[in-house]
PDB file of C-alpha atoms in Angstrom:
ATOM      1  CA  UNK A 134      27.795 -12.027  -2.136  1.00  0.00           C
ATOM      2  CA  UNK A 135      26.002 -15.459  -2.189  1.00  0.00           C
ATOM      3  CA  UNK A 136      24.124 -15.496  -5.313  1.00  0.00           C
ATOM      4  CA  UNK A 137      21.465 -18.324  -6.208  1.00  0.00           C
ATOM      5  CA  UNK A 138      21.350 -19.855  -9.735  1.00  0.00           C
ATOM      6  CA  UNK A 139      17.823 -19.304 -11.249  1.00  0.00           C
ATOM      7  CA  UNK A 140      15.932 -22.099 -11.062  1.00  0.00           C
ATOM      8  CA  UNK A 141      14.812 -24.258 -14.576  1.00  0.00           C
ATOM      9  CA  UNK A 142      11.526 -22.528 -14.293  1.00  0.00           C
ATOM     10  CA  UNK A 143      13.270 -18.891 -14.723  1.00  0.00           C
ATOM     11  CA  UNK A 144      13.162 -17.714 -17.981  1.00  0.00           C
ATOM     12  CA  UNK A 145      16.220 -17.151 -19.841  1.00  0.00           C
ATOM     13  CA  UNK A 146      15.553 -13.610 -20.628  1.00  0.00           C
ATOM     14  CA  UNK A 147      15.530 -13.441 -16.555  1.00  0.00           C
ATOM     15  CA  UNK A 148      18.045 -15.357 -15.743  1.00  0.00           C
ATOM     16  CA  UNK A 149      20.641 -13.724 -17.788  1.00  0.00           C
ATOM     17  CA  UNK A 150      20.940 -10.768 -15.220  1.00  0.00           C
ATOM     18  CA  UNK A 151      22.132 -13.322 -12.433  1.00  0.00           C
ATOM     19  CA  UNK A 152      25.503 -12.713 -11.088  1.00  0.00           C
ATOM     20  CA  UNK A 153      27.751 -10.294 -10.284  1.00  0.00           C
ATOM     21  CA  UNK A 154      28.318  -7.203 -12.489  1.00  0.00           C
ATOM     22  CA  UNK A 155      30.999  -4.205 -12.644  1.00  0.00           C
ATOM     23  CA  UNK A 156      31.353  -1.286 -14.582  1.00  0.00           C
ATOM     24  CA  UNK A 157      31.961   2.229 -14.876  1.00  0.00           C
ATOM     25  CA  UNK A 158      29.358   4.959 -14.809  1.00  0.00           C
ATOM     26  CA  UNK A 159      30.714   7.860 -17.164  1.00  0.00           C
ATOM     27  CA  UNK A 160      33.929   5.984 -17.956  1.00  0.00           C
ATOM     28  CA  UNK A 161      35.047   6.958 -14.242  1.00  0.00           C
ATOM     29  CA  UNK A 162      32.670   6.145 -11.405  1.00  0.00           C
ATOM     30  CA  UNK A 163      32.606   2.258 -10.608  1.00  0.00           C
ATOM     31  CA  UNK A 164      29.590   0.771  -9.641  1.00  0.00           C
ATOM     32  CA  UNK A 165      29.073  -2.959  -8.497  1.00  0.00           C
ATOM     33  CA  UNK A 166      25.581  -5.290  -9.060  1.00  0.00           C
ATOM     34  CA  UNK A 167      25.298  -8.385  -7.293  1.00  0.00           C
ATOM     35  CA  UNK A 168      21.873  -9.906  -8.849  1.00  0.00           C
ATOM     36  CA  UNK A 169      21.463 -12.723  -5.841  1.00  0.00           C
ATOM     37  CA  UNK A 170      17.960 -14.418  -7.139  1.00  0.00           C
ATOM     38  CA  UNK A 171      16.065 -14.120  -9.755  1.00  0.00           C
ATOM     39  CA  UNK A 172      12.574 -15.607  -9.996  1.00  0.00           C
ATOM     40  CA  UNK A 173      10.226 -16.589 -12.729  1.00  0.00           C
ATOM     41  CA  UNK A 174       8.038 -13.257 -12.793  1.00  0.00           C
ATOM     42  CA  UNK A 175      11.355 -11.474 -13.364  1.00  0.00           C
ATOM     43  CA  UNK A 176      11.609 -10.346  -9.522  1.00  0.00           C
ATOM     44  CA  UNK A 177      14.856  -9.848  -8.298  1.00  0.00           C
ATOM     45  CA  UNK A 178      17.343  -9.564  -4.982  1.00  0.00           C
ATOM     46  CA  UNK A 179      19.965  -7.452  -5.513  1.00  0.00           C
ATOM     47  CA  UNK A 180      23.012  -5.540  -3.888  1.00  0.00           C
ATOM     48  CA  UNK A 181      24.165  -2.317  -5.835  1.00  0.00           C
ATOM     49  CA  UNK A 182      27.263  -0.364  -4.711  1.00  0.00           C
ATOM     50  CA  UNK A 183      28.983   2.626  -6.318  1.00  0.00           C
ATOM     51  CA  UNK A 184      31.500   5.252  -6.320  1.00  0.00           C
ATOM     52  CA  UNK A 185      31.549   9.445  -6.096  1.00  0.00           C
ATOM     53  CA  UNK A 186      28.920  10.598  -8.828  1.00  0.00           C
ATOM     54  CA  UNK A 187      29.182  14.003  -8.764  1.00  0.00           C
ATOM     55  CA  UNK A 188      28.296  15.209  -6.164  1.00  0.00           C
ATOM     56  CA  UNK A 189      27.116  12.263  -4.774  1.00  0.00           C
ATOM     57  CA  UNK A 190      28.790   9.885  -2.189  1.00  0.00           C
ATOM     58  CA  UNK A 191      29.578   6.725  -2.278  1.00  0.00           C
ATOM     59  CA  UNK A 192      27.566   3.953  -0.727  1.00  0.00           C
ATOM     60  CA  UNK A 193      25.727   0.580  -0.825  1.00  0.00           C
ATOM     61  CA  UNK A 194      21.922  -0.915  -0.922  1.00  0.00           C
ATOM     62  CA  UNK A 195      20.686  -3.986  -1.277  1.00  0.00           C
ATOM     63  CA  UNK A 196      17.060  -4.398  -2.427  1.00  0.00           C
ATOM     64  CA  UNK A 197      14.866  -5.894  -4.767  1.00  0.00           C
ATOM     65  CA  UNK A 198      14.412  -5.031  -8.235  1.00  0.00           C
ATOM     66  CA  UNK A 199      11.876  -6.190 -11.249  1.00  0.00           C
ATOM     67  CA  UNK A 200      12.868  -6.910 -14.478  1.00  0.00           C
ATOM     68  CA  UNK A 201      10.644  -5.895 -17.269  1.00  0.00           C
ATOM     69  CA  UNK A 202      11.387  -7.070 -21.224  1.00  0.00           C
ATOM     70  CA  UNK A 203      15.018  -6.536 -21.243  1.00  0.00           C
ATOM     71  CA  UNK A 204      15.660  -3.730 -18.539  1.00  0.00           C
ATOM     72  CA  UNK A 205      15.793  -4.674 -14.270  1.00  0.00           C
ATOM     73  CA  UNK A 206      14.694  -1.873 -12.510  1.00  0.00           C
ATOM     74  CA  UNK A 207      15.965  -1.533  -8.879  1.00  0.00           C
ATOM     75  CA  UNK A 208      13.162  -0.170  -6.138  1.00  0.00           C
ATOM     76  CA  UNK A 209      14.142   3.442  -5.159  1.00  0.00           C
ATOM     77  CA  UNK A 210      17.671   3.558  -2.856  1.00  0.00           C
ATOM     78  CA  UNK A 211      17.511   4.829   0.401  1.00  0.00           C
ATOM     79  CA  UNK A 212      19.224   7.902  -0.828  1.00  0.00           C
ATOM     80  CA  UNK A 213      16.362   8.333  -3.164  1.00  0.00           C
ATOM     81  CA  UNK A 214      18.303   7.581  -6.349  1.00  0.00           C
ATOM     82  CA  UNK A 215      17.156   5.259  -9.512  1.00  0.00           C
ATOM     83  CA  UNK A 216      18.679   2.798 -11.277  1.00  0.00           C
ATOM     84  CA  UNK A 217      18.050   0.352 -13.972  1.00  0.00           C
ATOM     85  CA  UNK A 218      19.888  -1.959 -16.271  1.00  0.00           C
ATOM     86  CA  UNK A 219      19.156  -2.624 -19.467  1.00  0.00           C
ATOM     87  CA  UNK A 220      20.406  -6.249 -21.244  1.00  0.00           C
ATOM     88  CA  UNK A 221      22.115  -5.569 -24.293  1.00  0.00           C
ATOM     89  CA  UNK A 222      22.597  -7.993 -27.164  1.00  0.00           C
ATOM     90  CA  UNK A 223      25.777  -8.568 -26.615  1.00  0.00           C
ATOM     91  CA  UNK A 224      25.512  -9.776 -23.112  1.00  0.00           C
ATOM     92  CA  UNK A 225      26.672  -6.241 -20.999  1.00  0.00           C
ATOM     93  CA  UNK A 226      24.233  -4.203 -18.764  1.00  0.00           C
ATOM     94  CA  UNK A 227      23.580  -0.308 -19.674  1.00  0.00           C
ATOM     95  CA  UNK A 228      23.409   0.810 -16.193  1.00  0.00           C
ATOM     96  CA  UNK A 229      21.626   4.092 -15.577  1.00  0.00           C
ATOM     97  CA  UNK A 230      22.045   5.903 -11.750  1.00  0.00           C
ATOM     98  CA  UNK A 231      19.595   9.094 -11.384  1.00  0.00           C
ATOM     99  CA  UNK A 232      19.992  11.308  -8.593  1.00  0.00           C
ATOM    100  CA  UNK A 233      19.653  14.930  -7.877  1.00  0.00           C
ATOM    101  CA  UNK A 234      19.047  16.297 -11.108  1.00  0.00           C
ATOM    102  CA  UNK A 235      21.832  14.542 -12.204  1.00  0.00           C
ATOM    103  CA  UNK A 236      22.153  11.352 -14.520  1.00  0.00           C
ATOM    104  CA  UNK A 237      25.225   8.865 -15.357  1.00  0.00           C
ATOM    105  CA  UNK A 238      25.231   5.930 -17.446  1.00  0.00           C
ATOM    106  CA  UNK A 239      27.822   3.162 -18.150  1.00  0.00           C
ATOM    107  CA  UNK A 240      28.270  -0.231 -19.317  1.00  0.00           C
ATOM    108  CA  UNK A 241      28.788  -3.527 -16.457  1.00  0.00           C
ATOM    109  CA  UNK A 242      30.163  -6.906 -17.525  1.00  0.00           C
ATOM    110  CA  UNK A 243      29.674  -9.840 -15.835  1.00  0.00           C
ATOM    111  CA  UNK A 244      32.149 -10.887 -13.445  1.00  0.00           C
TER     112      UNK A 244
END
């Protein structure tokens, strides 16, 4: 994944979320963020991968996303999931992946 360093005009609070990102939903499913740009509204590019959840397959989608305050909300997947990540203070993402009825959660450090 090529990923572009925010430009000086990006806020911080935005630019934080650049990078690339891994982590495990529930403790067991692993799930990937590549955050390519960010700009200085707080719109993103992204790629998102991740594992089996549930029921759910694996798979891939790249997008863009919007952060708002502290959380980067990723447009709806093609397979009609949502996901968001939330910037903790400690520098990890709380990554949330809806789908089906069904929700997991997990924590993604930077790479």
């Amino acid at each position: 994944m090529t990923i572009t360093p925010p430009s000086k005009g990006v806020p911080t609070k935005y630019a934080a979320f650049s990078g690339n990102w891994a982590g495990r939903l529930e403790g067991t499913y692993e799930g990937k963020l590549a955050v390519q740009s960010v700009s200085s509204n707080g719109n993103v590019t992204v790629t998102y991968a991740w594992g089996i959840l549930g029921d759910n397959n694996p798979g891939e989608a790249a997008g863009e996303g919007k952060i708002v305050g502290t959380t980067l909300k990723l447009g709806r997947l093609p397979n009609g999931a949502d996901v968001s990540f939330k910037m903790m203070p400690d520098g990890t993402l709380a990554g949330t992946h809806a789908l089906a009825g069904q929700t997991h959660t997990g924590m993604f450090i930077r790479q």
